[in-house]
PDB file of C-alpha atoms in Angstrom:
ATOM      1  CA  SER O 290       8.969  -4.666  -6.520  1.00 48.00           C
ATOM      2  CA  GLN O 291       9.256  -1.747  -8.931  1.00 51.00           C
ATOM      3  CA  GLN O 292      10.345  -2.775 -12.412  1.00 63.00           C
ATOM      4  CA  GLY O 293      10.789   0.659 -13.899  1.00 68.00           C
ATOM      5  CA  GLU O 294      12.738   3.570 -12.564  1.00 75.00           C
ATOM      6  CA  GLU O 295      12.298   7.059 -14.025  1.00 77.00           C
ATOM      7  CA  ASP O 296      15.113   9.555 -14.225  1.00 74.00           C
ATOM      8  CA  PRO O 297      15.256  12.387 -13.331  1.00 73.00           C
ATOM      9  CA  GLN O 298      12.775  12.296 -10.463  1.00 86.00           C
ATOM     10  CA  ALA O 299      11.856  15.926 -11.042  1.00 91.00           C
ATOM     11  CA  LEU O 300      12.346  18.322 -13.927  1.00 93.00           C
ATOM     12  CA  SER O 301      11.481  21.998 -14.230  1.00 95.00           C
ATOM     13  CA  ILE O 302      11.600  23.713 -17.627  1.00 96.00           C
ATOM     14  CA  GLN O 303      10.233  26.751 -19.421  1.00 97.00           C
ATOM     15  CA  GLU O 304       7.305  26.607 -21.795  1.00 97.00           C
ATOM     16  CA  GLY O 305       8.466  25.830 -25.314  1.00 97.00           C
ATOM     17  CA  GLU O 306      11.460  23.764 -24.223  1.00 97.00           C
ATOM     18  CA  ASN O 307      11.722  20.015 -24.734  1.00 97.00           C
ATOM     19  CA  ALA O 308      11.488  17.598 -21.806  1.00 96.00           C
ATOM     20  CA  THR O 309      13.187  14.227 -21.762  1.00 96.00           C
ATOM     21  CA  MET O 310      12.440  11.535 -19.228  1.00 94.00           C
ATOM     22  CA  ASN O 311      14.229   8.225 -18.960  1.00 95.00           C
ATOM     23  CA  CYS O 312      13.069   4.870 -17.683  1.00 94.00           C
ATOM     24  CA  SER O 313      15.149   1.827 -16.856  1.00 94.00           C
ATOM     25  CA  TYR O 314      13.725  -1.602 -16.173  1.00 92.00           C
ATOM     26  CA  LYS O 315      15.041  -4.936 -15.025  1.00 90.00           C
ATOM     27  CA  THR O 316      13.527  -7.907 -16.856  1.00 88.00           C
ATOM     28  CA  SER O 317      12.532  -8.803 -20.408  1.00 88.00           C
ATOM     29  CA  ILE O 318       9.296  -7.194 -21.532  1.00 89.00           C
ATOM     30  CA  ASN O 319       6.607  -7.458 -24.198  1.00 88.00           C
ATOM     31  CA  ASN O 320       5.891  -3.749 -24.189  1.00 91.00           C
ATOM     32  CA  LEU O 321       6.534  -0.536 -22.299  1.00 94.00           C
ATOM     33  CA  GLN O 322       3.953   2.168 -21.681  1.00 95.00           C
ATOM     34  CA  TRP O 323       4.060   5.764 -20.507  1.00 96.00           C
ATOM     35  CA  TYR O 324       1.304   7.323 -18.419  1.00 97.00           C
ATOM     36  CA  ARG O 325       0.623  10.853 -17.203  1.00 97.00           C
ATOM     37  CA  GLN O 326      -0.989  11.823 -13.908  1.00 97.00           C
ATOM     38  CA  ASN O 327      -2.267  15.303 -13.266  1.00 96.00           C
ATOM     39  CA  SER O 328      -2.384  16.352  -9.631  1.00 92.00           C
ATOM     40  CA  GLY O 329      -5.204  14.609  -7.785  1.00 89.00           C
ATOM     41  CA  ARG O 330      -6.296  12.569 -10.792  1.00 93.00           C
ATOM     42  CA  GLY O 331      -5.990   9.048 -12.131  1.00 94.00           C
ATOM     43  CA  LEU O 332      -3.372   7.992 -14.634  1.00 96.00           C
ATOM     44  CA  VAL O 333      -3.912   8.493 -18.342  1.00 97.00           C
ATOM     45  CA  HIS O 334      -2.242   6.337 -20.984  1.00 96.00           C
ATOM     46  CA  LEU O 335       0.036   8.271 -23.347  1.00 97.00           C
ATOM     47  CA  ILE O 336       1.826   5.812 -25.581  1.00 96.00           C
ATOM     48  CA  LEU O 337       2.917   2.177 -25.866  1.00 95.00           C
ATOM     49  CA  ILE O 338       6.014   0.816 -27.523  1.00 95.00           C
ATOM     50  CA  ARG O 339       6.463  -2.883 -28.229  1.00 93.00           C
ATOM     51  CA  SER O 340       9.683  -4.745 -27.578  1.00 92.00           C
ATOM     52  CA  ASN O 341      10.353  -5.104 -31.327  1.00 94.00           C
ATOM     53  CA  GLU O 342      10.010  -1.348 -31.914  1.00 96.00           C
ATOM     54  CA  ARG O 343      12.794   1.177 -31.435  1.00 97.00           C
ATOM     55  CA  GLU O 344      10.928   4.470 -31.790  1.00 98.00           C
ATOM     56  CA  LYS O 345       7.350   5.671 -31.827  1.00 97.00           C
ATOM     57  CA  HIS O 346       5.716   9.065 -32.256  1.00 97.00           C
ATOM     58  CA  SER O 347       2.370  10.454 -31.161  1.00 96.00           C
ATOM     59  CA  GLY O 348       1.800  14.180 -31.620  1.00 97.00           C
ATOM     60  CA  ARG O 349       4.427  15.970 -29.518  1.00 97.00           C
ATOM     61  CA  LEU O 350       5.532  12.715 -27.894  1.00 98.00           C
ATOM     62  CA  ARG O 351       8.449  10.601 -29.009  1.00 98.00           C
ATOM     63  CA  VAL O 352       9.327   7.357 -27.271  1.00 98.00           C
ATOM     64  CA  THR O 353      12.423   5.266 -27.803  1.00 98.00           C
ATOM     65  CA  LEU O 354      13.185   1.801 -26.526  1.00 97.00           C
ATOM     66  CA  ASP O 355      16.563   0.103 -26.201  1.00 97.00           C
ATOM     67  CA  THR O 356      15.975  -3.473 -25.086  1.00 95.00           C
ATOM     68  CA  SER O 357      19.712  -4.214 -24.934  1.00 95.00           C
ATOM     69  CA  LYS O 358      20.077  -1.516 -22.274  1.00 95.00           C
ATOM     70  CA  LYS O 359      16.627  -2.132 -20.801  1.00 94.00           C
ATOM     71  CA  SER O 360      15.805   1.543 -21.078  1.00 95.00           C
ATOM     72  CA  SER O 361      13.284   3.884 -22.647  1.00 96.00           C
ATOM     73  CA  SER O 362      12.999   7.621 -23.040  1.00 97.00           C
ATOM     74  CA  LEU O 363       9.989   9.891 -23.429  1.00 97.00           C
ATOM     75  CA  LEU O 364      10.517  13.205 -25.201  1.00 98.00           C
ATOM     76  CA  ILE O 365       7.880  15.918 -25.041  1.00 98.00           C
ATOM     77  CA  THR O 366       8.593  18.613 -27.600  1.00 98.00           C
ATOM     78  CA  ALA O 367       7.533  22.257 -27.380  1.00 98.00           C
ATOM     79  CA  SER O 368       6.256  21.802 -23.838  1.00 97.00           C
ATOM     80  CA  ARG O 369       3.211  23.662 -22.529  1.00 97.00           C
ATOM     81  CA  ALA O 370       2.139  24.596 -19.024  1.00 97.00           C
ATOM     82  CA  ALA O 371      -0.601  21.974 -19.392  1.00 97.00           C
ATOM     83  CA  ASP O 372       2.110  19.274 -19.620  1.00 98.00           C
ATOM     84  CA  THR O 373       2.847  19.857 -15.934  1.00 97.00           C
ATOM     85  CA  ALA O 374       2.166  16.449 -14.382  1.00 97.00           C
ATOM     86  CA  SER O 375       3.807  13.293 -13.104  1.00 95.00           C
ATOM     87  CA  TYR O 376       4.914  10.781 -15.702  1.00 96.00           C
ATOM     88  CA  PHE O 377       5.235   7.049 -15.155  1.00 95.00           C
ATOM     89  CA  CYS O 378       6.693   4.265 -17.206  1.00 95.00           C
ATOM     90  CA  ALA O 379       5.085   0.854 -16.893  1.00 94.00           C
ATOM     91  CA  THR O 380       6.217  -2.505 -18.138  1.00 93.00           C
ATOM     92  CA  ASP O 381       4.607  -5.866 -18.403  1.00 88.00           C
ATOM     93  CA  VAL O 382       6.631  -8.987 -17.865  1.00 72.00           C
ATOM     94  CA  ARG O 383       7.284 -11.324 -20.769  1.00 65.00           C
ATOM     95  CA  GLY O 384       4.958 -14.273 -20.331  1.00 63.00           C
ATOM     96  CA  GLY O 385       2.592 -12.379 -18.034  1.00 64.00           C
ATOM     97  CA  SER O 386       1.243  -9.380 -19.891  1.00 71.00           C
ATOM     98  CA  GLU O 387      -1.978  -9.064 -17.868  1.00 84.00           C
ATOM     99  CA  LYS O 388      -0.097  -7.089 -15.197  1.00 89.00           C
ATOM    100  CA  LEU O 389       1.875  -3.864 -15.341  1.00 91.00           C
ATOM    101  CA  VAL O 390       4.667  -2.796 -13.031  1.00 90.00           C
ATOM    102  CA  PHE O 391       4.954   0.959 -12.627  1.00 92.00           C
ATOM    103  CA  GLY O 392       7.977   3.072 -11.891  1.00 91.00           C
ATOM    104  CA  LYS O 393       7.979   5.607  -9.082  1.00 90.00           C
ATOM    105  CA  GLY O 394       7.227   8.472 -11.419  1.00 92.00           C
ATOM    106  CA  MET O 395       8.797  11.749 -12.456  1.00 93.00           C
ATOM    107  CA  LYS O 396       7.393  15.190 -11.724  1.00 94.00           C
ATOM    108  CA  LEU O 397       7.554  17.592 -14.674  1.00 96.00           C
ATOM    109  CA  THR O 398       6.892  21.280 -14.109  1.00 97.00           C
ATOM    110  CA  VAL O 399       6.533  23.534 -17.147  1.00 97.00           C
ATOM    111  CA  ASN O 400       6.744  27.188 -16.222  1.00 96.00           C
ATOM    112  CA  PRO O 401       4.792  29.683 -18.348  1.00 92.00           C
TER     113      PRO O 401
ATOM    114  CA  ASN A 125     -19.535   6.399 -21.188  1.00 76.00           C
ATOM    115  CA  ALA A 126     -18.504   7.112 -17.607  1.00 84.00           C
ATOM    116  CA  GLY A 127     -15.387   4.941 -17.975  1.00 95.00           C
ATOM    117  CA  VAL A 128     -14.037   3.803 -14.604  1.00 97.00           C
ATOM    118  CA  THR A 129     -15.693   5.210 -11.502  1.00 97.00           C
ATOM    119  CA  GLN A 130     -14.734   4.784  -7.856  1.00 98.00           C
ATOM    120  CA  THR A 131     -16.723   5.323  -4.690  1.00 98.00           C
ATOM    121  CA  PRO A 132     -16.176   6.888  -2.262  1.00 97.00           C
ATOM    122  CA  LYS A 133     -13.770   9.682  -3.246  1.00 97.00           C
ATOM    123  CA  PHE A 134     -12.586  10.290   0.312  1.00 97.00           C
ATOM    124  CA  ARG A 135     -12.859   8.333   3.552  1.00 97.00           C
ATOM    125  CA  VAL A 136     -11.445   8.567   7.057  1.00 97.00           C
ATOM    126  CA  LEU A 137     -11.390   5.387   9.125  1.00 97.00           C
ATOM    127  CA  LYS A 138     -10.321   4.599  12.640  1.00 97.00           C
ATOM    128  CA  THR A 139      -7.862   1.762  13.183  1.00 98.00           C
ATOM    129  CA  GLY A 140      -9.697  -1.550  13.203  1.00 97.00           C
ATOM    130  CA  GLN A 141     -12.714  -0.377  11.218  1.00 97.00           C
ATOM    131  CA  SER A 142     -13.665  -2.039   7.963  1.00 97.00           C
ATOM    132  CA  MET A 143     -14.778  -0.666   4.641  1.00 96.00           C
ATOM    133  CA  THR A 144     -15.297  -1.559   0.998  1.00 98.00           C
ATOM    134  CA  LEU A 145     -14.176   0.460  -1.986  1.00 98.00           C
ATOM    135  CA  LEU A 146     -16.247   0.038  -5.122  1.00 98.00           C
ATOM    136  CA  CYS A 147     -14.923   0.213  -8.665  1.00 98.00           C
ATOM    137  CA  ALA A 148     -17.259   0.131 -11.643  1.00 98.00           C
ATOM    138  CA  GLN A 149     -16.511   0.194 -15.360  1.00 97.00           C
ATOM    139  CA  ASP A 150     -18.890   0.451 -18.282  1.00 96.00           C
ATOM    140  CA  MET A 151     -16.482  -0.542 -21.055  1.00 94.00           C
ATOM    141  CA  ASN A 152     -17.091  -4.310 -20.823  1.00 94.00           C
ATOM    142  CA  HIS A 153     -13.447  -4.861 -19.913  1.00 94.00           C
ATOM    143  CA  GLU A 154     -12.363  -8.300 -18.748  1.00 94.00           C
ATOM    144  CA  TYR A 155      -9.395  -7.257 -16.610  1.00 95.00           C
ATOM    145  CA  MET A 156      -9.643  -5.075 -13.512  1.00 97.00           C
ATOM    146  CA  TYR A 157      -7.009  -3.941 -11.033  1.00 97.00           C
ATOM    147  CA  TRP A 158      -6.594  -2.305  -7.650  1.00 98.00           C
ATOM    148  CA  TYR A 159      -3.475  -0.230  -6.963  1.00 98.00           C
ATOM    149  CA  ARG A 160      -2.304   1.882  -4.084  1.00 97.00           C
ATOM    150  CA  GLN A 161      -0.197   4.995  -4.527  1.00 96.00           C
ATOM    151  CA  ASP A 162       2.040   6.298  -1.786  1.00 94.00           C
ATOM    152  CA  PRO A 163       4.433   9.263  -1.977  1.00 86.00           C
ATOM    153  CA  GLY A 164       7.687   8.275  -3.640  1.00 78.00           C
ATOM    154  CA  MET A 165       6.490   4.710  -4.248  1.00 80.00           C
ATOM    155  CA  GLY A 166       4.627   4.949  -7.520  1.00 86.00           C
ATOM    156  CA  LEU A 167       1.721   2.563  -8.015  1.00 93.00           C
ATOM    157  CA  ARG A 168       1.768  -0.883  -6.471  1.00 94.00           C
ATOM    158  CA  LEU A 169      -0.639  -3.621  -7.493  1.00 95.00           C
ATOM    159  CA  ILE A 170      -2.797  -4.971  -4.665  1.00 97.00           C
ATOM    160  CA  HIS A 171      -5.087  -7.482  -6.401  1.00 97.00           C
ATOM    161  CA  TYR A 172      -6.366  -7.993  -9.894  1.00 96.00           C
ATOM    162  CA  SER A 173      -8.977  -9.967 -11.795  1.00 96.00           C
ATOM    163  CA  VAL A 174      -8.880 -11.442 -15.287  1.00 93.00           C
ATOM    164  CA  GLY A 175     -12.589 -12.141 -15.398  1.00 94.00           C
ATOM    165  CA  GLU A 176     -15.844 -12.395 -13.495  1.00 95.00           C
ATOM    166  CA  GLY A 177     -15.464 -14.676 -10.489  1.00 94.00           C
ATOM    167  CA  THR A 178     -11.650 -14.721 -10.594  1.00 95.00           C
ATOM    168  CA  THR A 179      -9.135 -12.780  -8.527  1.00 96.00           C
ATOM    169  CA  ALA A 180      -5.382 -12.933  -8.000  1.00 95.00           C
ATOM    170  CA  LYS A 181      -2.837 -11.389  -5.669  1.00 95.00           C
ATOM    171  CA  GLY A 182      -0.591  -8.591  -6.736  1.00 93.00           C
ATOM    172  CA  GLU A 183       2.517  -7.173  -5.148  1.00 92.00           C
ATOM    173  CA  VAL A 184       1.016  -5.949  -1.842  1.00 96.00           C
ATOM    174  CA  PRO A 185      -2.127  -8.014  -1.077  1.00 97.00           C
ATOM    175  CA  ASP A 186      -1.831  -8.352   2.705  1.00 97.00           C
ATOM    176  CA  GLY A 187      -4.681  -6.755   4.642  1.00 97.00           C
ATOM    177  CA  TYR A 188      -6.968  -6.539   1.595  1.00 98.00           C
ATOM    178  CA  ASN A 189      -9.601  -8.780   0.034  1.00 97.00           C
ATOM    179  CA  VAL A 190     -11.361  -8.439  -3.295  1.00 98.00           C
ATOM    180  CA  SER A 191     -14.390  -9.786  -5.088  1.00 98.00           C
ATOM    181  CA  ARG A 192     -15.507  -9.737  -8.728  1.00 97.00           C
ATOM    182  CA  LEU A 193     -19.078 -11.040  -8.642  1.00 95.00           C
ATOM    183  CA  LYS A 194     -20.103  -9.012 -11.687  1.00 96.00           C
ATOM    184  CA  LYS A 195     -17.942  -8.263 -14.696  1.00 96.00           C
ATOM    185  CA  GLN A 196     -18.392  -4.517 -14.355  1.00 97.00           C
ATOM    186  CA  ASN A 197     -17.594  -4.282 -10.636  1.00 98.00           C
ATOM    187  CA  PHE A 198     -14.452  -4.932  -8.608  1.00 98.00           C
ATOM    188  CA  LEU A 199     -14.630  -4.476  -4.836  1.00 98.00           C
ATOM    189  CA  LEU A 200     -11.685  -3.909  -2.511  1.00 98.00           C
ATOM    190  CA  GLY A 201     -12.227  -4.643   1.157  1.00 98.00           C
ATOM    191  CA  LEU A 202     -10.267  -3.699   4.240  1.00 97.00           C
ATOM    192  CA  GLU A 203     -11.366  -5.957   7.100  1.00 93.00           C
ATOM    193  CA  SER A 204      -9.413  -4.224   9.878  1.00 96.00           C
ATOM    194  CA  ALA A 205      -7.885  -0.962   8.750  1.00 97.00           C
ATOM    195  CA  ALA A 206      -4.382   0.006   9.860  1.00 97.00           C
ATOM    196  CA  PRO A 207      -2.581   3.364   9.599  1.00 97.00           C
ATOM    197  CA  SER A 208      -0.212   1.742   7.065  1.00 97.00           C
ATOM    198  CA  GLN A 209      -3.177   1.499   4.710  1.00 98.00           C
ATOM    199  CA  THR A 210      -3.472   5.259   4.504  1.00 97.00           C
ATOM    200  CA  SER A 211      -3.041   5.831   0.780  1.00 97.00           C
ATOM    201  CA  VAL A 212      -4.689   6.777  -2.469  1.00 97.00           C
ATOM    202  CA  TYR A 213      -6.348   3.795  -4.118  1.00 98.00           C
ATOM    203  CA  PHE A 214      -6.817   3.527  -7.865  1.00 98.00           C
ATOM    204  CA  CYS A 215      -8.870   1.096  -9.832  1.00 98.00           C
ATOM    205  CA  ALA A 216      -8.132   0.334 -13.477  1.00 98.00           C
ATOM    206  CA  SER A 217      -9.538  -1.841 -16.226  1.00 97.00           C
ATOM    207  CA  ARG A 218      -8.357  -3.237 -19.546  1.00 94.00           C
ATOM    208  CA  GLU A 219      -9.590  -5.199 -22.511  1.00 90.00           C
ATOM    209  CA  VAL A 220      -8.233  -8.694 -22.980  1.00 82.00           C
ATOM    210  CA  ARG A 221      -7.021  -8.244 -26.534  1.00 75.00           C
ATOM    211  CA  SER A 222      -6.057  -4.639 -27.029  1.00 66.00           C
ATOM    212  CA  SER A 223      -3.136  -2.287 -26.906  1.00 64.00           C
ATOM    213  CA  TYR A 224      -2.716  -3.290 -23.249  1.00 84.00           C
ATOM    214  CA  GLU A 225      -3.713   0.221 -22.181  1.00 91.00           C
ATOM    215  CA  GLN A 226      -5.195   0.442 -18.693  1.00 95.00           C
ATOM    216  CA  TYR A 227      -7.991   2.915 -17.952  1.00 96.00           C
ATOM    217  CA  PHE A 228      -7.886   4.431 -14.486  1.00 97.00           C
ATOM    218  CA  GLY A 229     -10.523   5.729 -12.132  1.00 97.00           C
ATOM    219  CA  PRO A 230     -10.153   9.055 -10.295  1.00 97.00           C
ATOM    220  CA  GLY A 231      -8.946   7.479  -7.057  1.00 97.00           C
ATOM    221  CA  THR A 232     -10.083   7.161  -3.448  1.00 97.00           C
ATOM    222  CA  ARG A 233      -8.141   8.953  -0.748  1.00 97.00           C
ATOM    223  CA  LEU A 234      -8.232   6.886   2.450  1.00 98.00           C
ATOM    224  CA  THR A 235      -6.896   8.018   5.785  1.00 97.00           C
ATOM    225  CA  VAL A 236      -6.685   5.618   8.708  1.00 97.00           C
ATOM    226  CA  THR A 237      -6.175   7.252  12.080  1.00 97.00           C
TER     227      THR A 237
END
């Protein structure tokens, strides 16, 4: 069953605005990852945050993790049309990190 | 490096036919995975392998079989295709000791009529 659940399911913004996506999960984790999927393509890894980290940055991406609330957020700053894609959070399960469980995904549309 | 490749890219099957999807990776990764992606369902793990000669069931293994005879290849078989197996199939691979990042192939779109 799905571990992660992204919110909102779809988001449409203008170029230059920030986009925030949220992910909630159910069980204890070792790490949480975010992936992007462009239409018709495979998933591409964006960023990983470990359970003992609270915030992580990579370029225009900022990820936070709140293990007490079992939630994470992905912030994309100064969005571009090329950021238009589906975004997925994925979690492993503590004690079984060889597998990931993906959320259902969130569709981001950045309008030029 | 080609990364993770999948063949074929598209396939149409009739109910009851069989086929094999091939995944190949050239990154010497130990772990390999097969997922299916359906609208509104995200990715669901079908089977996975933690090394050559080993396979394990994922979340939705029924109707599928897999084999990992060579480290670089992971095959997904459908013995008797059903319309419910219409989906996009993704293969992924990962190093054993790494950042846990999975590398995905471009996908195979399968339609069963």
